[in-house]
Short mmCIF file of C-alpha atoms in Angstrom, two decimals:
data_model
loop_
_atom_site.label_atom_id
_atom_site.label_comp_id
_atom_site.label_asym_id
_atom_site.label_seq_id
_atom_site.Cartn_x
_atom_site.Cartn_y
_atom_site.Cartn_z
CA MET A 1 17.28 -6.48 30.00
CA PRO A 2 16.45 -7.66 26.45
CA PRO A 3 14.94 -5.07 24.05
CA THR A 4 11.15 -4.89 23.81
CA PRO A 5 9.91 -6.74 20.70
CA LEU A 6 8.70 -4.54 17.84
CA SER A 7 5.14 -5.91 18.08
CA GLU A 8 4.96 -4.95 21.76
CA ARG A 9 6.30 -1.46 21.07
CA LEU A 10 3.67 -1.02 18.36
CA ARG A 11 0.96 -2.28 20.70
CA LEU A 12 1.93 0.12 23.47
CA LYS A 13 2.12 3.02 21.02
CA LEU A 14 -1.36 2.25 19.73
CA VAL A 15 -2.75 2.03 23.27
CA GLU A 16 -1.15 5.39 24.10
CA ARG A 17 -2.61 6.97 20.97
CA VAL A 18 -6.12 5.71 21.65
CA ARG A 19 -6.03 6.77 25.29
CA GLY A 20 -5.12 10.24 24.10
CA VAL A 21 -8.39 10.36 22.18
CA PHE A 22 -10.49 9.70 25.27
CA ASN A 23 -8.43 11.34 28.02
CA ASP A 24 -7.12 14.88 28.42
CA VAL A 25 -3.53 13.71 28.69
CA GLU A 26 -2.14 17.25 28.66
CA SER A 27 -3.93 18.02 31.93
CA GLY A 28 -2.79 14.73 33.46
CA GLN A 29 -6.07 12.88 33.10
CA LYS A 30 -5.66 9.10 33.19
CA PRO A 31 -7.95 6.29 32.00
CA VAL A 32 -10.62 5.10 34.43
CA PRO A 33 -9.22 2.05 36.28
CA PRO A 34 -11.62 -0.94 36.33
CA SER A 35 -12.83 -1.63 39.86
CA ASP A 36 -13.81 -4.87 41.56
CA GLU A 37 -16.48 -2.79 43.32
CA ALA A 38 -18.12 -1.34 40.23
CA LEU A 39 -21.88 -1.17 39.79
CA PHE A 40 -21.63 -4.07 37.34
CA ALA A 41 -19.71 -7.33 37.68
CA LYS A 42 -16.87 -8.29 35.35
CA ASP A 43 -17.75 -10.12 32.14
CA THR A 44 -21.38 -9.01 32.23
CA PRO A 45 -23.02 -7.63 29.07
CA ILE A 46 -22.71 -3.92 29.85
CA ARG A 47 -18.99 -4.23 30.55
CA MET A 48 -18.40 -6.26 27.41
CA VAL A 49 -20.31 -3.85 25.17
CA HIS A 50 -18.83 -0.68 26.69
CA ALA A 51 -15.30 -2.08 26.55
CA ASP A 52 -15.16 -2.25 22.76
CA ILE A 53 -13.66 1.01 21.56
CA VAL A 54 -14.67 0.99 17.89
CA ALA A 55 -18.23 -0.18 18.53
CA MET A 56 -18.64 2.50 21.20
CA MET A 57 -17.32 5.20 18.87
CA VAL A 58 -19.65 4.16 16.04
CA GLY A 59 -22.55 3.76 18.46
CA GLY A 60 -21.73 7.08 20.14
CA ILE A 61 -21.94 8.96 16.84
CA ARG A 62 -25.19 7.22 15.91
CA GLY A 63 -26.67 7.97 19.32
CA LEU A 64 -25.71 11.63 19.16
CA LEU A 65 -27.27 12.00 15.70
CA LEU A 66 -30.51 10.51 17.01
CA GLN A 67 -30.47 12.67 20.13
CA MET A 68 -30.19 15.87 18.07
CA LEU A 69 -33.57 15.06 16.48
CA HIS A 70 -35.25 15.73 19.84
CA PRO A 71 -35.98 19.48 19.91
CA HIS A 72 -35.50 19.77 23.69
CA ALA A 73 -32.19 17.91 23.71
CA LEU A 74 -31.01 19.91 20.70
CA GLN A 75 -31.95 23.28 22.22
CA GLY A 76 -30.20 22.40 25.45
CA VAL A 77 -26.99 21.76 23.51
CA LEU A 78 -27.38 24.96 21.49
CA ASP A 79 -28.14 27.14 24.54
CA HIS A 80 -25.89 25.68 27.21
CA SER A 81 -22.76 24.22 25.62
CA ASN A 82 -19.80 25.24 23.49
CA PHE A 83 -20.42 22.22 21.30
CA ARG A 84 -19.34 23.87 18.06
CA ALA A 85 -16.04 25.09 19.51
CA ASP A 86 -15.23 22.02 21.60
CA MET A 87 -17.02 19.05 20.09
CA HIS A 88 -14.16 16.67 20.89
CA GLY A 89 -14.17 17.82 24.51
CA ARG A 90 -17.89 17.13 24.81
CA LEU A 91 -17.57 13.69 23.27
CA ARG A 92 -14.59 12.96 25.50
CA ARG A 93 -16.56 13.92 28.63
CA THR A 94 -19.46 11.70 27.55
CA ALA A 95 -17.08 8.78 26.98
CA ARG A 96 -15.55 9.30 30.41
CA PHE A 97 -18.98 9.32 32.06
CA ILE A 98 -19.77 5.98 30.40
CA ALA A 99 -16.40 4.59 31.53
CA VAL A 100 -16.78 5.74 35.14
CA THR A 101 -20.35 4.50 35.51
CA THR A 102 -19.59 1.15 33.85
CA PHE A 103 -16.12 0.26 35.13
CA GLY A 104 -15.30 2.65 37.99
CA HIS A 105 -15.87 2.15 41.71
CA ARG A 106 -19.57 2.38 42.52
CA ASP A 107 -18.99 5.48 44.69
CA ASP A 108 -17.26 7.24 41.79
CA ALA A 109 -20.05 6.13 39.46
CA MET A 110 -22.78 7.59 41.64
CA ALA A 111 -20.75 10.76 42.19
CA ALA A 112 -20.56 11.16 38.40
CA VAL A 113 -24.33 10.69 38.14
CA ALA A 114 -24.92 13.28 40.86
CA ARG A 115 -22.63 15.73 39.05
CA VAL A 116 -24.58 15.31 35.80
CA ASN A 117 -27.88 15.75 37.65
CA ARG A 118 -26.61 19.04 39.12
CA ILE A 119 -25.63 20.24 35.66
CA HIS A 120 -29.00 19.22 34.20
CA ALA A 121 -30.83 21.12 36.97
CA ALA A 122 -29.39 24.36 35.60
CA VAL A 123 -30.16 23.62 31.95
CA GLY A 124 -33.46 24.96 30.66
CA GLY A 125 -35.03 27.62 28.49
CA THR A 126 -37.50 27.95 25.65
CA LEU A 127 -37.66 26.57 22.13
CA PRO A 128 -37.94 29.03 19.21
CA ASP A 129 -41.75 28.61 19.36
CA GLY A 130 -41.80 29.56 23.04
CA THR A 131 -42.23 26.04 24.42
CA PRO A 132 -40.29 25.63 27.69
CA TYR A 133 -37.75 22.84 28.01
CA SER A 134 -35.70 21.38 30.86
CA ALA A 135 -32.82 18.93 30.86
CA THR A 136 -34.44 17.21 33.84
CA ASP A 137 -37.56 16.25 31.87
CA PRO A 138 -37.90 12.44 32.27
CA ARG A 139 -39.23 11.91 28.74
CA THR A 140 -36.39 13.86 27.12
CA LEU A 141 -33.88 11.92 29.22
CA ALA A 142 -35.62 8.72 28.15
CA TRP A 143 -34.99 9.53 24.49
CA VAL A 144 -31.35 10.40 25.19
CA HIS A 145 -30.94 7.05 26.96
CA VAL A 146 -32.76 4.83 24.47
CA ALA A 147 -30.88 6.48 21.59
CA GLU A 148 -27.58 5.70 23.31
CA ALA A 149 -28.44 2.18 24.46
CA THR A 150 -29.83 1.00 21.13
CA SER A 151 -26.89 2.57 19.29
CA PHE A 152 -24.15 1.05 21.46
CA LEU A 153 -25.75 -2.39 21.23
CA ALA A 154 -26.40 -2.13 17.46
CA ALA A 155 -22.75 -1.24 16.80
CA TYR A 156 -21.54 -4.05 19.07
CA LEU A 157 -23.73 -6.59 17.28
CA ARG A 158 -22.58 -5.37 13.88
CA HIS A 159 -18.84 -5.14 14.53
CA VAL A 160 -18.03 -7.46 17.41
CA ARG A 161 -20.54 -10.14 18.29
CA PRO A 162 -23.45 -10.63 15.88
CA ASP A 163 -24.30 -13.91 17.64
CA MET A 164 -24.71 -12.30 21.08
CA PRO A 165 -27.55 -14.28 22.74
CA GLY A 166 -30.86 -12.50 23.15
CA GLY A 167 -30.79 -13.02 26.90
CA GLU A 168 -27.48 -11.16 27.15
CA GLN A 169 -28.88 -8.33 25.03
CA ASP A 170 -31.84 -8.06 27.41
CA GLU A 171 -29.45 -8.06 30.38
CA TYR A 172 -27.55 -5.18 28.76
CA TYR A 173 -30.71 -3.08 28.80
CA ARG A 174 -31.47 -4.05 32.41
CA GLN A 175 -27.97 -3.06 33.50
CA PHE A 176 -27.89 0.22 31.58
CA ALA A 177 -31.30 1.07 33.07
CA VAL A 178 -29.63 1.46 36.48
CA ILE A 179 -27.77 4.54 35.21
CA ALA A 180 -30.71 5.88 33.21
CA ARG A 181 -33.04 5.78 36.21
CA ALA A 182 -30.44 7.42 38.43
CA LEU A 183 -30.34 10.26 35.89
CA GLY A 184 -34.14 10.61 36.03
CA ALA A 185 -35.12 9.02 32.72
CA ASP A 186 -38.62 7.57 32.35
CA PRO A 187 -39.68 5.32 30.64
CA VAL A 188 -36.56 3.13 30.60
CA PRO A 189 -36.37 -0.18 28.68
CA LEU A 190 -35.46 -3.38 30.51
CA ASP A 191 -35.18 -5.64 27.44
CA ARG A 192 -35.12 -5.56 23.63
CA ARG A 193 -38.89 -5.58 23.25
CA GLU A 194 -39.33 -2.61 25.58
CA ALA A 195 -36.47 -0.78 23.84
CA GLU A 196 -38.26 -1.13 20.49
CA THR A 197 -41.60 -0.06 22.00
CA ILE A 198 -40.18 3.00 23.79
CA PHE A 199 -38.09 3.99 20.76
CA ARG A 200 -41.21 3.86 18.59
CA GLU A 201 -43.28 5.82 21.14
CA LEU A 202 -40.71 8.57 21.67
CA ARG A 203 -40.09 8.92 17.94
CA THR A 204 -43.26 11.04 17.84
CA ASP A 205 -41.40 13.74 19.83
CA LEU A 206 -38.73 14.21 17.15
CA THR A 207 -38.56 17.01 14.61
CA ALA A 208 -36.38 17.73 11.60
CA SER A 209 -34.73 21.16 11.66
CA PRO A 210 -31.89 23.07 10.02
CA ALA A 211 -30.11 23.18 13.41
CA ALA A 212 -30.25 19.39 13.76
CA ARG A 213 -28.83 18.99 10.25
CA GLU A 214 -26.08 21.47 11.03
CA ILE A 215 -25.06 19.63 14.18
CA ALA A 216 -25.14 16.33 12.26
CA GLN A 217 -22.70 17.72 9.71
CA LEU A 218 -20.45 19.02 12.48
CA VAL A 219 -20.43 15.61 14.14
CA LEU A 220 -19.65 13.80 10.89
CA THR A 221 -16.95 16.22 9.71
CA GLN A 222 -15.13 16.80 13.00
CA LYS A 223 -11.35 16.39 12.80
CA PRO A 224 -9.88 15.90 16.29
CA GLU A 225 -6.14 16.48 16.28
CA VAL A 226 -5.50 13.15 17.98
CA SER A 227 -7.51 11.08 15.49
CA PRO A 228 -6.71 10.66 11.76
CA PRO A 229 -9.41 12.18 9.50
CA ALA A 230 -9.71 8.90 7.58
CA VAL A 231 -10.63 7.10 10.81
CA GLN A 232 -13.29 9.67 11.66
CA ALA A 233 -14.74 9.33 8.16
CA LEU A 234 -14.98 5.55 8.53
CA LEU A 235 -16.66 5.75 11.91
CA GLY A 236 -19.09 8.39 10.66
CA ALA A 237 -20.02 6.36 7.59
CA GLU A 238 -20.71 3.31 9.74
CA ALA A 239 -22.82 5.36 12.15
CA VAL A 240 -24.92 6.75 9.28
CA ALA A 241 -25.33 3.26 7.81
CA LEU A 242 -26.71 2.06 11.17
CA LEU A 243 -29.27 4.87 11.47
CA PRO A 244 -32.93 4.05 10.89
CA PRO A 245 -34.05 5.33 7.45
CA PHE A 246 -36.40 7.92 9.01
CA ALA A 247 -33.50 9.47 10.96
CA ARG A 248 -31.27 9.71 7.89
CA SER A 249 -34.12 11.41 6.03
CA MET A 250 -34.78 13.90 8.86
CA LEU A 251 -31.07 14.76 9.06
CA GLY A 252 -30.64 15.09 5.31
CA LEU A 253 -28.15 12.21 5.20
CA GLU A 254 -27.83 9.56 2.52
CA ARG A 255 -27.26 5.90 3.23
CA PRO A 256 -23.70 5.04 2.19
CA GLY A 257 -23.79 3.08 -1.08
CA LEU A 258 -21.09 0.74 -2.34
CA ALA A 259 -18.54 2.72 -0.30
CA ALA A 260 -20.15 1.27 2.83
CA ILE A 261 -18.73 -2.20 2.06
CA PRO A 262 -15.02 -1.26 2.37
CA ALA A 263 -15.88 1.12 5.23
CA ARG A 264 -17.50 -1.70 7.18
CA ALA A 265 -14.57 -4.03 6.47
CA ALA A 266 -12.04 -1.39 7.52
CA THR A 267 -13.98 -0.62 10.69
CA TRP A 268 -14.13 -4.32 11.52
CA GLY A 269 -10.38 -4.60 11.00
CA MET A 270 -9.73 -1.56 13.14
CA GLY A 271 -11.84 -3.01 15.94
CA LYS A 272 -9.96 -6.30 15.78
CA THR A 273 -6.62 -4.45 15.93
CA LEU A 274 -7.68 -2.42 18.97
CA ARG A 275 -8.96 -5.50 20.78
CA TRP A 276 -5.50 -7.00 20.20
CA ALA A 277 -3.80 -3.84 21.44
CA PHE A 278 -5.91 -3.72 24.61
CA ARG A 279 -5.66 -7.50 25.04
CA GLN A 280 -9.39 -8.01 24.85
CA GLY A 281 -9.08 -11.21 22.85
#
């Protein structure tokens, strides 16, 4: 058997490294295999958007920063998770949920949704001012969803496909709404116009707080062992650049200046390299 070409060895090594970021390899966890019986058909907008690793990482960071501005979502994280001690684990579990519900067999997808709903049913408490909160509140779940959906799509448009047709963007929201509704979110956008309207409406629920700023700094300065610090810094800078100005102000973050230009170029190059490695074109 002839030796494997150097380029192929490099490609396989890169794939292995990236999979280690998103899967608990030490415990034997494997990537989610794409299914022909998934909730969403191949080559549809949600599968294209959620397949791009770099855009999803940038969008995931942006979405999490936005979510932490909602006092109920923030308090749930503070009261019911070991976020500070295991931030990478939490992000990894979120990524796996997205992968299962987007690409996995529909039975596995709905089982994952049911599992999250059971977890949410046990998450509740009171804010520092005594206001009760619950992770099953439809309006809080709506903010969590719209923050994620707008962030994933914004990062995809910026780094992968800026000419994505408007109709496909609307279809992305309609597809993602299937998961959001199964999780109990309401209202849920079905197109770009509704996403903008709901985002604007729910923005009134957000508050700036020292805790939100602390979590933002933790997210942006995390150093997972399996990911080079320079890569995390690039992704974080891009996520901050994509935030609405009001969110950066509330989180005490500054818009990246001239440094954003090489960061954007490097992130674009990294995305292109990973699409080559995963044979995504």
